[in-house]
XYZ file of C-alpha atoms in Angstrom:
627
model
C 120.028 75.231 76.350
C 122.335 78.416 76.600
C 126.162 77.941 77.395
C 125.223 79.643 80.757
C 122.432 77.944 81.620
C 124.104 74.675 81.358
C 127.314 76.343 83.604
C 125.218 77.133 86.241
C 123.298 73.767 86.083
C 126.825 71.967 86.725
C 127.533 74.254 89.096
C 124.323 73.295 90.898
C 125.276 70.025 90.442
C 129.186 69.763 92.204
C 127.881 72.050 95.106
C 124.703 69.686 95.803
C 127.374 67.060 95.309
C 130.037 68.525 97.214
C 127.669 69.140 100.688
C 126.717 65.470 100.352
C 130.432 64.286 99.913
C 131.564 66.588 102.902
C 128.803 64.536 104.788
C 130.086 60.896 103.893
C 133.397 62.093 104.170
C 133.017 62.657 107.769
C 131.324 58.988 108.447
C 134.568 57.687 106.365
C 137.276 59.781 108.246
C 135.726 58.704 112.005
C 135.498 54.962 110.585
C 139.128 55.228 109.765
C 140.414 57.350 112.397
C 138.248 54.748 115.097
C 139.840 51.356 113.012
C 136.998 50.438 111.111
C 137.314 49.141 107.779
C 135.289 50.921 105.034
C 133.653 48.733 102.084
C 131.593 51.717 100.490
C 131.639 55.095 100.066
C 128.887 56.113 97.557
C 128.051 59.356 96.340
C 124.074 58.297 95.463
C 122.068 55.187 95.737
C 121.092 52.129 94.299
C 123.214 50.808 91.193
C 126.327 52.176 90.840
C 127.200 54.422 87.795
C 131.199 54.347 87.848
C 133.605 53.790 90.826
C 136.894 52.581 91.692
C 138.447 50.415 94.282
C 140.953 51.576 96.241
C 142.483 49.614 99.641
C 139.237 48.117 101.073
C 136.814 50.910 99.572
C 134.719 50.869 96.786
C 134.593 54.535 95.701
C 131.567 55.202 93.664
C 128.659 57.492 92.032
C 125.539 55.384 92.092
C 122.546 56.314 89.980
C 119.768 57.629 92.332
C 121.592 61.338 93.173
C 119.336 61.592 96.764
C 122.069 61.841 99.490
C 125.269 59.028 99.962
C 125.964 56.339 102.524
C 129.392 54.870 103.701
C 129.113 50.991 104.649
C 131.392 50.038 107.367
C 132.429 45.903 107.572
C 129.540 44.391 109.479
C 127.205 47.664 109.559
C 124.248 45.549 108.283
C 125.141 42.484 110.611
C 127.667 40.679 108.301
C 130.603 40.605 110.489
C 131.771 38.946 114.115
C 131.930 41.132 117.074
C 135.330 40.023 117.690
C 136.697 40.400 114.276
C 138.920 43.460 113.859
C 137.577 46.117 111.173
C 134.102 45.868 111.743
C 131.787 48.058 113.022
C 130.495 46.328 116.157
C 134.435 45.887 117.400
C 134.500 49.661 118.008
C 133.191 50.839 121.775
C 130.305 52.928 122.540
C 132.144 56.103 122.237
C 133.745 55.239 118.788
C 130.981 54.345 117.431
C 129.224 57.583 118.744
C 131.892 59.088 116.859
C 130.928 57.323 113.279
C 127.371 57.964 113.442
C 128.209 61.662 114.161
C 130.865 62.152 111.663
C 128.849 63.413 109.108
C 126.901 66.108 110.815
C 130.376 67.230 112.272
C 132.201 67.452 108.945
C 128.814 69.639 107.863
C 129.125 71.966 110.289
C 132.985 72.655 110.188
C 132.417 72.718 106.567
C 130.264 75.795 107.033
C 132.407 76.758 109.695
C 135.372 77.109 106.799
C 133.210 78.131 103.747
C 131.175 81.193 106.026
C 134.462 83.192 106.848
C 135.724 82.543 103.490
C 132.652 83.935 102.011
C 132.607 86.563 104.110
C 136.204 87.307 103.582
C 135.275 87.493 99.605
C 132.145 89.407 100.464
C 129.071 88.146 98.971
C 125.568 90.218 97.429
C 122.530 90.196 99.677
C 119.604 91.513 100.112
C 119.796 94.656 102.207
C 117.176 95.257 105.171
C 115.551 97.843 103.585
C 111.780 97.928 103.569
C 108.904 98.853 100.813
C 105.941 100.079 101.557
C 104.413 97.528 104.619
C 101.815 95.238 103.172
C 98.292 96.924 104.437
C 96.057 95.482 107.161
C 99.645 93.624 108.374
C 100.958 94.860 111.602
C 104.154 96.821 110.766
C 101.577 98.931 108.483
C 99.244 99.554 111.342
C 101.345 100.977 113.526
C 103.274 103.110 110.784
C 106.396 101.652 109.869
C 107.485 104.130 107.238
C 108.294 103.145 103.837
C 111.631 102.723 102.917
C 113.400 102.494 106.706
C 116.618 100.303 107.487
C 115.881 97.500 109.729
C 118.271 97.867 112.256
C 117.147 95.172 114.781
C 114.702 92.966 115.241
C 114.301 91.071 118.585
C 117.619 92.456 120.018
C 119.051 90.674 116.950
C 121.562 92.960 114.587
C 119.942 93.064 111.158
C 122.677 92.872 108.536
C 120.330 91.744 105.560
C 116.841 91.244 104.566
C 117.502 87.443 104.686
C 118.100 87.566 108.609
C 115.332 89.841 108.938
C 113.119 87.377 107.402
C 114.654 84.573 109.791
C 114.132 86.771 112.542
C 110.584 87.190 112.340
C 109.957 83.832 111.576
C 111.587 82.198 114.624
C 110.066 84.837 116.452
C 107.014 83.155 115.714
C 103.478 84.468 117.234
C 104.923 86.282 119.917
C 105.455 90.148 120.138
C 108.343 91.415 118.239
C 110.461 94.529 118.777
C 111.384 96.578 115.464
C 113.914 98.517 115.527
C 114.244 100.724 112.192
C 115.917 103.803 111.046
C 113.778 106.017 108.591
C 114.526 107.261 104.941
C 117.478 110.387 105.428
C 120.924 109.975 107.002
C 119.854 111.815 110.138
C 117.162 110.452 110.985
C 116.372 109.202 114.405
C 116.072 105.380 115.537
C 112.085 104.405 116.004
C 111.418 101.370 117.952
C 108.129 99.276 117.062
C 106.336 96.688 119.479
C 104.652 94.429 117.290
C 102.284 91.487 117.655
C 102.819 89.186 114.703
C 100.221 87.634 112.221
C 99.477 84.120 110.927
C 99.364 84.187 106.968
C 97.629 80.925 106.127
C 98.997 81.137 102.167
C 102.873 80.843 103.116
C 102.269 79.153 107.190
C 104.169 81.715 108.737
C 103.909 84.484 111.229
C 104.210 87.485 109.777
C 104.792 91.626 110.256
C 104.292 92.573 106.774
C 108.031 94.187 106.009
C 108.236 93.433 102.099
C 111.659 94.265 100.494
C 112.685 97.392 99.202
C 113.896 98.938 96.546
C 117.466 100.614 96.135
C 116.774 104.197 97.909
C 118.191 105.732 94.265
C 115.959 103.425 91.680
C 118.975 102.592 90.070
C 117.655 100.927 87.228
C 118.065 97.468 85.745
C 117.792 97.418 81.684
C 117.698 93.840 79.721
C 120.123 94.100 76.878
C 118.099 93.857 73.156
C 115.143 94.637 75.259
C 112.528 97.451 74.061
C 114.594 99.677 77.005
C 117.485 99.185 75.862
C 116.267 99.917 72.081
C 114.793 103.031 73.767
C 118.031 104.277 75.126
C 118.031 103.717 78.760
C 120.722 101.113 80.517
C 121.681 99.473 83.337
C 122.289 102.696 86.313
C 120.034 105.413 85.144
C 118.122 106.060 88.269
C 114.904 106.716 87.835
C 113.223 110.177 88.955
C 109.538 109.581 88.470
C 106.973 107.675 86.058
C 105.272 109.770 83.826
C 101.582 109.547 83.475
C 101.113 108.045 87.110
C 99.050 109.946 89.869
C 101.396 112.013 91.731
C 101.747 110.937 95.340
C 100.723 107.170 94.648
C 102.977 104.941 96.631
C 105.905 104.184 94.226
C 105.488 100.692 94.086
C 101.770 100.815 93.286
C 102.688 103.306 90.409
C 105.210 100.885 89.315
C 102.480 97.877 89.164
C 100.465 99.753 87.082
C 102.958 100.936 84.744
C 105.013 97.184 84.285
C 101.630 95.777 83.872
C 100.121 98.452 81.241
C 100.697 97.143 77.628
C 100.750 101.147 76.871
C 103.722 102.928 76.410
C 106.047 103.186 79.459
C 107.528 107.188 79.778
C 109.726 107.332 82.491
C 112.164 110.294 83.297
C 115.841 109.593 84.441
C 119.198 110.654 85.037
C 121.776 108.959 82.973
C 125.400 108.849 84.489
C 126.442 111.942 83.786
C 123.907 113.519 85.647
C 121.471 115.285 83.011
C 118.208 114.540 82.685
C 116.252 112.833 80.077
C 112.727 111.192 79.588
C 112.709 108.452 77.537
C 108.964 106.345 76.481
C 109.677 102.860 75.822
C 107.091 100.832 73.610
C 106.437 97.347 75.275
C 107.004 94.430 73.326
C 104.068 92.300 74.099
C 104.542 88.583 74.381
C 101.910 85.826 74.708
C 102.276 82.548 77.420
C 101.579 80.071 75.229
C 100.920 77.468 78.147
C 99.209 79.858 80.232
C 95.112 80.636 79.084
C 93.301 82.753 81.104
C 89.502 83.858 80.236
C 90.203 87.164 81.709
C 87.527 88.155 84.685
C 89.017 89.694 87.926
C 87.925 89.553 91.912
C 86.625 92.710 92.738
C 88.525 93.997 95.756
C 86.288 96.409 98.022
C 86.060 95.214 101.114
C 87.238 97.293 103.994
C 90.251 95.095 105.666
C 91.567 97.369 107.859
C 91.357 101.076 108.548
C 94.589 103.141 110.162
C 93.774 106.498 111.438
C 97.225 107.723 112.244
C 98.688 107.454 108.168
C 99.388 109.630 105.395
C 95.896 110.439 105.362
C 94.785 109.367 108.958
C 92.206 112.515 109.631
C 90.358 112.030 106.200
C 90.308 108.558 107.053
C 88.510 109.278 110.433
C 86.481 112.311 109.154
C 84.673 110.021 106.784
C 84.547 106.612 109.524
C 85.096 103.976 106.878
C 85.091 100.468 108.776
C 86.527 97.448 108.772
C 83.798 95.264 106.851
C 82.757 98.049 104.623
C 82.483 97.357 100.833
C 82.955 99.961 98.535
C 80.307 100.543 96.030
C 81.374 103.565 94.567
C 84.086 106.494 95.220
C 83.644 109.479 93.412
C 81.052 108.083 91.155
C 83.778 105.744 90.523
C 82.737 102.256 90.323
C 85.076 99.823 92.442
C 85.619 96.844 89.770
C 89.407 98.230 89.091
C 91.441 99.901 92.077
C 92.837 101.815 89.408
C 89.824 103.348 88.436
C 89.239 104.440 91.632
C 92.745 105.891 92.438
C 92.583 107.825 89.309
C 89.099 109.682 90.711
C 90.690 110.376 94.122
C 94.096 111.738 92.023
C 91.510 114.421 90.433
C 90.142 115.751 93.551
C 92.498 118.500 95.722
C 92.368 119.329 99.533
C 88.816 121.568 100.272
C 86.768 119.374 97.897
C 84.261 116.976 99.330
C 85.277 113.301 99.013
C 82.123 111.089 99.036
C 82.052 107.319 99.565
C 79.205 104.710 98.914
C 79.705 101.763 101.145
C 77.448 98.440 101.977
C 77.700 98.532 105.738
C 75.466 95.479 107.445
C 73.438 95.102 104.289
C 72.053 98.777 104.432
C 73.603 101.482 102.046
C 75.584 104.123 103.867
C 76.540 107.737 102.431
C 80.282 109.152 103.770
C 81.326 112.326 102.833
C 84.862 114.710 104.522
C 86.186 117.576 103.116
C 89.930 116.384 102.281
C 91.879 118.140 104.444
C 94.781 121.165 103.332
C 98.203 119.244 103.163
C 96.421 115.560 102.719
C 96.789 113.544 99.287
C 93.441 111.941 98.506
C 95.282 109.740 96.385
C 96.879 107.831 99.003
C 93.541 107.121 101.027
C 94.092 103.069 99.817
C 97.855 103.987 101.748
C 95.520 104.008 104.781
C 92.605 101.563 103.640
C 93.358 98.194 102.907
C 91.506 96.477 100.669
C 90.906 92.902 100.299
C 88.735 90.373 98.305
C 85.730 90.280 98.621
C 85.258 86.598 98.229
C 81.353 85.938 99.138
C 80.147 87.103 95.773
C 80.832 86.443 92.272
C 80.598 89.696 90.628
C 83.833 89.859 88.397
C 85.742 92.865 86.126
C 86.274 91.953 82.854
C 89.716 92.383 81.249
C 89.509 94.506 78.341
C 90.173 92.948 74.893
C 89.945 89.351 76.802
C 87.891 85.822 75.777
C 85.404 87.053 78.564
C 84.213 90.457 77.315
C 84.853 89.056 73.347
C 82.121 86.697 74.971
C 79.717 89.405 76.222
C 80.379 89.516 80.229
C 80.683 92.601 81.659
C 81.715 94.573 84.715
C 79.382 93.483 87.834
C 77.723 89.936 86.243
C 77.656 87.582 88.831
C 79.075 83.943 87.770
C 75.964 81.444 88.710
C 77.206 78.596 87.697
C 80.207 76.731 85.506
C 79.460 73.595 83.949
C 76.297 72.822 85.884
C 77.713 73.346 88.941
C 76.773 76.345 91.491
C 79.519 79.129 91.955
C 79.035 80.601 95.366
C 82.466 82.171 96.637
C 85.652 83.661 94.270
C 88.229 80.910 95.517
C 85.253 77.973 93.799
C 84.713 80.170 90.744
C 88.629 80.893 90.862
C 89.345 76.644 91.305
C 86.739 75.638 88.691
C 88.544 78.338 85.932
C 91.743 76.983 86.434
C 90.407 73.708 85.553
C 88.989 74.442 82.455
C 91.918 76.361 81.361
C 94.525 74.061 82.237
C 93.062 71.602 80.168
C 92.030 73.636 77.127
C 88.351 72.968 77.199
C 85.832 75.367 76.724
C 83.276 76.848 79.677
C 79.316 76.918 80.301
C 78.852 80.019 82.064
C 75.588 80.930 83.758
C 75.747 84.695 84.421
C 73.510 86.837 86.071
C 72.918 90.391 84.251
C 71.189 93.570 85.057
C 68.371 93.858 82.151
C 69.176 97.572 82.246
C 72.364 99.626 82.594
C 72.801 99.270 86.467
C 75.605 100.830 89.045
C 77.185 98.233 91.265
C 74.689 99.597 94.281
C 72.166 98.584 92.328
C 73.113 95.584 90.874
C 73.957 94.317 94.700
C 70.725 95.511 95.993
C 68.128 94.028 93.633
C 67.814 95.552 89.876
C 66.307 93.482 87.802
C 68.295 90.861 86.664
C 68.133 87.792 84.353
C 70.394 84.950 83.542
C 72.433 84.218 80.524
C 74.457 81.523 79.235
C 77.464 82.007 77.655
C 80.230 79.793 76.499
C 83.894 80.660 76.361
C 87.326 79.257 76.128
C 90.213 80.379 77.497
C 93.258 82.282 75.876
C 96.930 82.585 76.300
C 97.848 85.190 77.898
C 99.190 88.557 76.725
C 102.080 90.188 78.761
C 104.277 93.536 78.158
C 107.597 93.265 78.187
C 109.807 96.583 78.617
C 113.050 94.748 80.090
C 113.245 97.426 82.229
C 113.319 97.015 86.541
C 114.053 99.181 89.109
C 116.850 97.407 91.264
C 115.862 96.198 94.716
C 118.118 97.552 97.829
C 121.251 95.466 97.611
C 124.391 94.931 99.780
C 127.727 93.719 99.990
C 128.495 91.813 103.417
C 132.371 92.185 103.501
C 134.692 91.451 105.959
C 137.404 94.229 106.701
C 139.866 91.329 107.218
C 140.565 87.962 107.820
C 139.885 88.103 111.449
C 136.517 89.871 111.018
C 135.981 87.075 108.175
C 136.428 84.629 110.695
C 134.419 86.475 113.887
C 131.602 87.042 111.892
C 131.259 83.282 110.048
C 131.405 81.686 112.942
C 128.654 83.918 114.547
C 126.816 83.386 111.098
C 126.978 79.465 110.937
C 125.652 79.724 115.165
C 122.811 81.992 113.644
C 122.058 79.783 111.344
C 122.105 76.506 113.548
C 120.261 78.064 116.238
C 117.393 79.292 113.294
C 117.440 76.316 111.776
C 116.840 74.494 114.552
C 113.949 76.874 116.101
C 112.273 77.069 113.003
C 111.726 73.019 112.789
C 110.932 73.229 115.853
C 107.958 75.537 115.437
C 107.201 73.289 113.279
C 107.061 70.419 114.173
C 105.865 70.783 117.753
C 103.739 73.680 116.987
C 101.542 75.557 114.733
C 103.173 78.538 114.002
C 105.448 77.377 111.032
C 103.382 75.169 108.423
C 105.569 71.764 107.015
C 104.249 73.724 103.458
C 107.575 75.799 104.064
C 109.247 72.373 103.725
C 111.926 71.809 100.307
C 112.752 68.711 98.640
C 115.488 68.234 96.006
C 113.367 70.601 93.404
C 113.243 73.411 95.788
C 116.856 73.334 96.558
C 117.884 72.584 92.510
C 116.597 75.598 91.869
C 116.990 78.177 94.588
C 120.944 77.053 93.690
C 120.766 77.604 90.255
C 119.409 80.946 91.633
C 122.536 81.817 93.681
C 125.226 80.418 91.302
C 123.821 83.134 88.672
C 124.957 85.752 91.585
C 128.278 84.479 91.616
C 130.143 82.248 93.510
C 130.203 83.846 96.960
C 126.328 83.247 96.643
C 126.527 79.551 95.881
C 128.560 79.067 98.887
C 126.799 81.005 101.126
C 123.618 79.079 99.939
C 125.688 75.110 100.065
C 126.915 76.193 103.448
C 123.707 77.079 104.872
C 122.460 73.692 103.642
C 125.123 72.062 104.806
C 123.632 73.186 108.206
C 120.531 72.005 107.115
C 121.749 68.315 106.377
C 124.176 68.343 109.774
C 120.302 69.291 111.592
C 117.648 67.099 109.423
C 120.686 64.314 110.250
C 120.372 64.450 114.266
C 116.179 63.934 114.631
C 115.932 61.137 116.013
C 114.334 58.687 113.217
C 115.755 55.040 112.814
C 118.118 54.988 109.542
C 118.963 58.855 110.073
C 122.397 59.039 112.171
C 119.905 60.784 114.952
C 118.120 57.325 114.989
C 121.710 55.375 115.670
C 123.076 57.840 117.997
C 120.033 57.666 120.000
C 120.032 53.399 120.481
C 123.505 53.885 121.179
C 122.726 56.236 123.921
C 120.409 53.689 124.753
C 122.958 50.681 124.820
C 125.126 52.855 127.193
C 122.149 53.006 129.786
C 121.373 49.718 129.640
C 124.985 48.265 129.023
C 123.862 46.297 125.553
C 122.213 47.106 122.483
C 118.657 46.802 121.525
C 117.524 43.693 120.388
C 118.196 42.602 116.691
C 114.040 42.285 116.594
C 113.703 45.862 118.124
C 116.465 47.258 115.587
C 115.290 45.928 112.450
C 111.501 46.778 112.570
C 112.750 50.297 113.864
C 114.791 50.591 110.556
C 111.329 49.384 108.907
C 109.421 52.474 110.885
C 112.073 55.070 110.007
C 112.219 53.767 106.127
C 108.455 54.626 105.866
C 108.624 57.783 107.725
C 111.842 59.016 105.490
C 109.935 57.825 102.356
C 106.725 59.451 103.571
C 108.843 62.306 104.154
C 109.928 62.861 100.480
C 107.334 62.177 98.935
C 105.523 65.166 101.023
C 108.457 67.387 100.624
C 108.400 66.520 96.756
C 104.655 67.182 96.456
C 105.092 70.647 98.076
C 107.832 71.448 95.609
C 105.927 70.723 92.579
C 102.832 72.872 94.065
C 105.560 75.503 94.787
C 107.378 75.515 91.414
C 104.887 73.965 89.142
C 101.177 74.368 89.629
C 99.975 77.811 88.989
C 98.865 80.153 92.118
């Protein structure tokens, strides 16, 4: 372990440990403050580690680090009513006041730390957008690629975290977008979306992925094969050489970062001149990660926008939603790159034809690309998806699966004796196999003569093989070279803009918080998948301490809302639970029954154990099991 790994790690540790002591710390100050005598304050639970005694308090570190508790004389029923000190001497209100200590201290604790933070000025995310995901909403109705969000929901937008909030306690209903296009003058453009349920991550969603910094500063790993090339840290990046011109620049980037051929890029270093510079990828192989190297074939018709980049091609040659691609150009449709490279050939006046399965008859489309219209970008304007009802696969070159003989088009008939009928089984039944090392019975059907994909999906002779293959670790290139995302320092001009602005942040965050559990909890539109144990939040801190300071803050504060929230539902044990029988008592003028109290602190033990060990279970599916 590196010196800085292990700094940030105990950084992790005394902020995790610090928003749990600012919690007990409020439950000990109101049990002082109200005259109650304190006999623990533990930072952890079960046996204790170390501690010290000081007055009437044991102050200790136990050895299961999950949360803290503060016991109060007679809290569990060991102390007289009458006798001074003890919890059940102290009124309704005072008592009110203990339970609620702790979710106070949390949210003047954020309260403090927010206007600080914001006083430093801390790194975030800045609300500028890639190019929108296609077939999402913001991409049908033509967000453009590379805007400012300015406001979403009548909500200021000061970074892409609050945009993300936004949207997602926005939930399913329709969404204003309010974004300012690439170029300083450019006019405001207002968008009325309708949001869309993404079953992989339970949220609504508009389809607004990050962007990157409007220069392409770059980002260059030090002894990396950039660095050894001669670019670092600020070029800025002019264009990728070698990659259709007029490609979206992220998709030019994905196939260039995942190319184990040479990377030529050409940038401007920081004085301004001009350079390209190829950089050799080192590549390095994942050890614990074996694939067998077969692909999904994605060329089905999602979604079709008319009003794009290349909207009147797109409607001269009426591809559908529900087409499926069998061949562009000639071009068969196993690789999108393949078939981006064809329509990068072809120049405005030349036919474009298109091959497409349309209700299980073969249809011919044809347009003349229009004058001013880059046929490259038709996929801009055509999104693509899986098409998971067959198992037809592309093979990865130089990969266990064509060293074992398959080839572009075989279907998958069976693994292991059993039937393979959509991608996501054939995809399930790999990862098996793979995780555990063991080797794979394939039954493949095969054309018995050199066949196109139309013919191979419409009946050419076929035959089945077996063929048995085990998986390998996989091969990556490494060029320790990124292009920076779009950053931004949120900065206070002074101390009473620090303070304005951390106590509107900690409201935002209360109010979001508190919307977004409950969407989900008393709704569908916010899965409990989104939940996050201990492992989630170990490691999105270790995350923001390596940003600095400011970060970690920001990040503890923000959970200490989270705590001061998760602390006020209503379940037996949690201070929600207590305040809420107390409410009760002052209704009815005297407590619940002993009976009534001590089965409801049986219920809410089992639901807060239930509860982590389906948070947990989520985090290791999140962190740990492979996608």
């Amino acid at each position: 372990m590196s010196l800085s790994v292990l700094f940030y790690a105990v950084q992790v540790i005394l902020g995790i440990g610090l928003v749990i002591f600012v919690h007990e710390l409020g439950h000990f100050l109101a049990a002082r403050w109200c005259g109650a005598r304190v006999e623990v304050f533990s930072l952890g639970f079960g046996p204790r580690l170390f501690g010290w005694r000081r007055g009437d308090t044991m102050f200790q570190v136990a050895a299961v680090p999950l949360g803290g508790y503060v016991r109060v004389a007679g809290e569990y029923g060991d102390g007289a009513e009458a006798e001074p000190g003890t919890l059940l001497s102290l009124n309704v209100p005072q008592r009110f006041l203990y339970y609620s200590g702790g979710v106070i201290m949390n949210v003047l604790f954020a309260l403090v730390v927010l206007p600080l933070v914001m006083f430093a000025g801390y790194p975030s995310a800045a609300p500028i957008i890639g190019s929108p995901t296609p077939g999402q909403p913001a991409w049908a109705a033509g967000v453009p690629a590379g805007s400012r969000v300015v406001e979403v929901a009548g909500e200021e937008i000061l970074d892409f975290q609050r945009l993300v909030t936004a949207i997602a306690v926005n939930g399913k209903d329709p969404i204003s977008v309010v974004v300012q296009p690439p170029g300083e003058d450019s006019a405001l453009q207002t968008f009325e979306l309708i949001p869309a349920y993404d079953p992989e991550v339970g949220v609504y969603r508009i389809g607004l992925p990050r962007g990157f910094d409007p220069d392409r500063a770059l980002e260059v790993q030090p002894d990396s094969a950039a660095a050894r090339a001669g670019l670092a840290t600020g070029d800025r990046l002019v264009r990728l050489v070698g990659q259709p011109e007029g490609l979206a620049f992220e998709r030019q980037l994905a196939r260039a970062l995942t190319s184990k051929d040479p990377l030529t890029l050409e940038v401007l270093g920081a004085d301004g001149a001009s350079r390209t510079v190829t950089v050799e990828p080192k590549v390095e192989t994942l050890k614990d990660t074996r694939r067998i190297g077969v692909g999904a074939i994605a060329n089905r018709v999602q979604a079709v926008r008319t009003t794009g980049v290349t909207g009147g091609l797109c409607e001269a040659l009426d591809v559908r939603p529900g087409d499926v691609i069998v061949s562009l150009l000639g071009s068969e449709p196993y690789r999108l790159s393949d078939l981006e490279d064809a329509l990068g050939a072809i120049r405005p006046g030349e036919i474009l034809s298109m091959r497409v399965q349309r209700d299980g008859n073969l249809v011919e489309l044809e347009a003349e690309v229009p004058a001013g219209v880059q046929p490259v970008r038709l996929f801009e304007d055509v999104a693509l998806e899986t098409n998971s009802n067959t198992t037809r696969v592309s093979v990865t070159p130089g990969s266990a699966a064509e060293d074992a003989g398959l080839v572009d088009g075989d279907r998958i008939v069976s693994i292991d004796g059993t039937g393979i009928e959509t991608w996501e089984a054939l995809l399930e039944a790999v990862q098996k196999a793979t995780a555990s090392g063991r080797s794979l019975d394939l039954v493949v059907e095969r054309a018995t003569e050199p066949a196109t994909y139309a013919e191979r999906i419409t009946g050419a002779p076929a035959e089945n093989e077996t063929l048995a293959l085990t998986g390998t670790p996989v091969e990556v290139p490494r060029f320790g070279v990124l292009v920076s995302q779009a950053s931004i320092t949120l900065k206070a001009k002074d101390l009473g803009e620090a303070i304005a602005l951390g106590t509107s942040e900690t409201g935002r965050w209360l109010v979001g918080i508190w919307m977004q559990l409950k969407k989900m909890i008393f709704s569908d539109e916010i899965s409990t998948k989104n939940l996050g144990g201990i492992i989630t939040i170990s490691f999105i801190s270790y995350e923001t301490a390596s940003q600095g300071l400011a970060s970690l803050f920001f990040f503890l504060a923000v959970l200490s809302i989270n705590l001061a929230i998760i602390n006020l539902f209503p379940i037996p044990i949690l201070d929600g639970g207590h305040l809420l029988f107390l409410l009760i008592e002052a209704v009815k003028g005297s407590p619940v029954s002993e009976r009534t109290f001590g089965y409801s602190q049986v219920v809410g033990l089992v639901m807060i154990m239930s509860l982590m060990v389906y948070v947990t279970y989520q985090d290791i599916v999140r962190w740990f099991l492979p996608s």
